[in-house]
Tab-separated table of C-alpha atoms in Angstrom:
chain	number	residue	atom	x	y	z
A	137	UNK	CA	0.000	0.000	0.000
A	138	UNK	CA	1.345	3.403	-0.997
A	139	UNK	CA	2.274	5.685	1.898
A	140	UNK	CA	0.519	9.033	2.156
A	141	UNK	CA	2.618	12.132	1.404
A	142	UNK	CA	4.507	13.573	4.391
A	143	UNK	CA	2.300	16.662	4.560
A	144	UNK	CA	-0.882	14.573	4.845
A	145	UNK	CA	0.680	12.326	7.509
A	146	UNK	CA	1.804	15.376	9.479
A	147	UNK	CA	-1.665	16.946	9.417
A	148	UNK	CA	-3.252	13.607	10.415
A	149	UNK	CA	-0.792	13.163	13.289
A	150	UNK	CA	-1.187	16.763	14.443
A	151	UNK	CA	-4.969	16.430	14.413
A	152	UNK	CA	-4.900	13.257	16.516
A	153	UNK	CA	-2.327	14.556	19.023
A	154	UNK	CA	-3.961	17.970	19.361
A	155	UNK	CA	-7.322	16.292	20.016
A	156	UNK	CA	-5.916	14.064	22.745
A	157	UNK	CA	-3.294	16.372	24.303
A	158	UNK	CA	-4.321	19.879	23.275
A	159	UNK	CA	-2.314	22.327	21.208
A	160	UNK	CA	-0.158	23.631	24.059
A	161	UNK	CA	1.070	20.199	25.148
A	162	UNK	CA	1.679	18.789	21.671
A	163	UNK	CA	5.255	19.253	20.448
A	164	UNK	CA	6.494	19.350	16.872
A	165	UNK	CA	8.820	16.464	17.754
A	166	UNK	CA	5.841	14.305	18.789
A	167	UNK	CA	3.908	15.229	15.656
A	168	UNK	CA	6.871	14.335	13.419
A	169	UNK	CA	7.413	11.032	15.244
A	170	UNK	CA	3.718	10.081	14.999
A	171	UNK	CA	3.757	10.939	11.284
A	172	UNK	CA	6.889	8.871	10.662
A	173	UNK	CA	8.807	11.991	9.589
A	174	UNK	CA	11.698	14.025	10.828
A	175	UNK	CA	11.111	17.328	12.570
A	176	UNK	CA	12.966	18.911	9.627
A	177	UNK	CA	10.276	17.503	7.307
A	178	UNK	CA	7.616	19.157	9.464
A	179	UNK	CA	9.326	22.540	9.126
A	180	UNK	CA	9.778	21.967	5.393
A	181	UNK	CA	5.968	21.760	5.091
A	182	UNK	CA	4.876	24.217	7.803
A	183	UNK	CA	6.362	27.425	9.192
A	184	UNK	CA	5.360	26.642	12.780
A	185	UNK	CA	3.145	24.549	15.017
A	186	UNK	CA	0.643	27.417	14.884
A	187	UNK	CA	0.453	27.225	11.089
A	188	UNK	CA	-0.023	23.464	11.349
A	189	UNK	CA	-2.875	24.087	13.804
A	190	UNK	CA	-4.554	26.414	11.289
A	191	UNK	CA	-4.216	23.726	8.600
A	192	UNK	CA	-5.766	21.146	10.963
A	193	UNK	CA	-8.699	23.519	11.545
A	194	UNK	CA	-9.119	24.150	7.823
A	195	UNK	CA	-8.619	20.609	6.531
A	196	UNK	CA	-9.734	18.222	9.269
A	197	UNK	CA	-12.606	19.928	11.082
A	198	UNK	CA	-16.156	20.673	9.895
A	199	UNK	CA	-16.291	23.863	7.837
A	200	UNK	CA	-18.537	26.863	8.214
A	201	UNK	CA	-18.503	27.792	4.520
A	202	UNK	CA	-20.470	30.944	3.826
A	203	UNK	CA	-19.141	31.861	0.381
A	204	UNK	CA	-22.155	30.628	-1.602
A	205	UNK	CA	-24.631	32.162	0.846
A	206	UNK	CA	-22.868	35.524	0.691
A	207	UNK	CA	-22.627	35.440	-3.111
A	208	UNK	CA	-26.295	34.502	-3.587
A	209	UNK	CA	-28.328	34.479	-0.361
A	210	UNK	CA	-31.522	33.250	-1.991
A	211	UNK	CA	-29.858	30.480	-4.018
A	212	UNK	CA	-32.044	27.436	-4.424
A	213	UNK	CA	-34.994	29.247	-2.798
A	214	UNK	CA	-33.829	28.265	0.680
A	215	UNK	CA	-35.237	30.325	3.520
A	216	UNK	CA	-33.138	32.397	5.893
A	217	UNK	CA	-34.148	29.979	8.654
A	218	UNK	CA	-32.859	26.992	6.663
A	219	UNK	CA	-29.581	28.781	5.964
A	220	UNK	CA	-29.138	29.797	9.620
A	221	UNK	CA	-29.906	26.217	10.693
A	222	UNK	CA	-27.153	24.901	8.413
A	223	UNK	CA	-24.707	27.531	9.675
A	224	UNK	CA	-25.551	26.663	13.300
A	225	UNK	CA	-25.119	22.930	12.681
A	226	UNK	CA	-21.736	23.395	10.993
A	227	UNK	CA	-20.532	25.878	13.624
A	228	UNK	CA	-21.593	23.664	16.546
A	229	UNK	CA	-19.689	20.719	15.051
A	230	UNK	CA	-16.635	22.903	14.401
A	231	UNK	CA	-16.519	24.244	17.972
A	232	UNK	CA	-17.185	20.809	19.443
A	233	UNK	CA	-14.121	19.440	17.666
A	234	UNK	CA	-11.847	22.478	17.903
A	235	UNK	CA	-12.290	23.304	21.606
A	236	UNK	CA	-10.381	20.269	22.907
A	237	UNK	CA	-7.500	21.264	20.638
A	238	UNK	CA	-7.390	24.978	21.410
A	239	UNK	CA	-8.487	25.133	25.063
A	240	UNK	CA	-4.997	24.493	26.425
A	241	UNK	CA	-3.768	27.686	24.741
A	242	UNK	CA	-5.427	29.749	27.458
A	243	UNK	CA	-3.293	28.116	30.156
A	244	UNK	CA	-0.053	29.372	28.580
A	245	UNK	CA	-0.122	33.130	27.882
A	246	UNK	CA	3.126	33.204	25.869
A	247	UNK	CA	1.953	30.410	23.598
A	248	UNK	CA	-1.406	32.178	23.225
A	249	UNK	CA	0.430	35.368	22.193
A	250	UNK	CA	2.471	33.441	19.600
A	251	UNK	CA	-0.659	31.713	18.376
A	252	UNK	CA	-2.548	35.026	18.025
A	253	UNK	CA	0.398	36.551	16.158
A	254	UNK	CA	0.462	33.567	13.790
A	255	UNK	CA	-3.302	33.897	13.208
A	256	UNK	CA	-2.865	37.568	12.292
A	257	UNK	CA	0.051	36.776	9.989
A	258	UNK	CA	-1.930	34.014	8.266
A	259	UNK	CA	-4.993	36.269	7.951
A	260	UNK	CA	-7.282	34.023	9.946
A	261	UNK	CA	-8.851	33.796	13.383
A	262	UNK	CA	-12.074	33.193	15.303
A	263	UNK	CA	-13.474	36.601	14.352
A	264	UNK	CA	-13.782	35.647	10.678
A	265	UNK	CA	-16.854	33.380	10.990
A	266	UNK	CA	-18.657	36.198	12.835
A	267	UNK	CA	-17.792	38.590	10.022
A	268	UNK	CA	-18.904	35.980	7.486
A	269	UNK	CA	-22.310	35.435	9.104
A	270	UNK	CA	-22.703	39.220	9.454
A	271	UNK	CA	-21.939	39.647	5.735
A	272	UNK	CA	-24.452	36.923	4.875
A	273	UNK	CA	-27.163	38.552	7.022
A	274	UNK	CA	-26.467	41.967	5.490
A	275	UNK	CA	-26.913	40.362	2.050
A	276	UNK	CA	-30.268	39.045	3.293
A	277	UNK	CA	-31.125	42.594	4.449
A	278	UNK	CA	-30.403	43.873	0.957
A	279	UNK	CA	-32.604	41.099	-0.444
A	280	UNK	CA	-35.409	42.195	1.910
A	281	UNK	CA	-35.515	38.935	3.894
A	282	UNK	CA	-34.057	40.453	7.099
A	283	UNK	CA	-35.440	43.600	8.756
A	284	UNK	CA	-33.553	46.737	7.668
A	285	UNK	CA	-33.013	47.820	11.297
A	286	UNK	CA	-31.741	44.415	12.507
A	287	UNK	CA	-28.263	44.412	14.053
A	288	UNK	CA	-26.665	41.740	11.870
A	289	UNK	CA	-23.327	41.758	13.701
A	290	UNK	CA	-25.027	41.156	17.045
A	291	UNK	CA	-27.105	38.377	15.476
A	292	UNK	CA	-23.990	36.733	14.022
A	293	UNK	CA	-22.274	36.973	17.413
A	294	UNK	CA	-25.287	35.457	19.180
A	295	UNK	CA	-25.546	32.578	16.703
A	296	UNK	CA	-21.895	31.596	16.826
A	297	UNK	CA	-21.595	32.320	20.541
A	298	UNK	CA	-24.419	29.879	21.266
A	299	UNK	CA	-22.724	27.245	19.112
A	300	UNK	CA	-19.425	27.750	20.912
A	301	UNK	CA	-21.148	27.614	24.302
A	302	UNK	CA	-22.753	24.285	23.411
A	303	UNK	CA	-19.304	22.776	22.875
A	304	UNK	CA	-18.340	22.903	26.537
A	305	UNK	CA	-21.327	23.941	28.633
A	306	UNK	CA	-22.623	20.464	29.445
A	307	UNK	CA	-19.484	18.534	30.436
A	308	UNK	CA	-20.260	18.953	34.148
A	309	UNK	CA	-23.859	17.728	33.925
A	310	UNK	CA	-24.901	14.230	35.012
A	311	UNK	CA	-25.075	12.940	31.436
A	312	UNK	CA	-22.372	15.170	29.970
A	313	UNK	CA	-24.672	15.673	27.015
A	314	UNK	CA	-26.486	18.778	25.707
A	315	UNK	CA	-30.255	18.740	26.366
A	316	UNK	CA	-31.047	18.747	22.623
A	317	UNK	CA	-29.628	16.692	19.755
A	318	UNK	CA	-27.523	18.781	17.365
A	319	UNK	CA	-30.153	19.062	14.618
A	320	UNK	CA	-32.840	20.148	17.092
A	321	UNK	CA	-30.456	22.672	18.662
A	322	UNK	CA	-29.507	24.164	15.276
A	323	UNK	CA	-33.123	24.459	14.125
A	324	UNK	CA	-34.298	25.941	17.430
A	325	UNK	CA	-31.423	28.428	17.531
A	326	UNK	CA	-32.089	29.581	13.960
A	327	UNK	CA	-35.834	29.907	14.593
A	328	UNK	CA	-35.295	31.880	17.811
A	329	UNK	CA	-32.731	34.199	16.220
A	330	UNK	CA	-34.964	34.783	13.231
A	331	UNK	CA	-37.783	36.168	15.415
A	332	UNK	CA	-35.524	39.155	16.066
A	333	UNK	CA	-34.247	39.438	12.510
A	334	UNK	CA	-37.404	39.109	10.470
A	335	UNK	CA	-40.175	39.740	13.003
């Protein structure tokens, strides 16, 4: 069986280690070893552990892809509620899988600073999905499907904030599970948000 390219093996190994150990505690040496590569091979493919983390987020975790919605909000005659439900579902899955990786960053301020600097340099970060949802909702305003006086940035923040909250809010409960299945949560969140946007 043909071996995967080094870059793919490195991203796979980084994803697995970051999920189990967190970003802060995962070293480039461990990632290279798990991938069956040298550390030099890791740095040949990636500038830093932070860049590798961004690639893991982009290539291995669920995506919140808003490009089509922004380009044509009414495409396929889908309602705003249906679109918001899909966004909520994708975002909740993304946060659920990314939190275990990124949470350890907050325990090490210097690593967090380096990580934030890398995000800025790579032109990415957690603020971009909020901007994307805001842009989508403003496109819906222009199309007349969202109230002209609705605060689209606040709505985007509420939607994604609720999805992020779901990722860790229930760990301490008896079951450790959210009270609603993901699809029910996404639909309910979209419906509730829409009462303020289109009411």
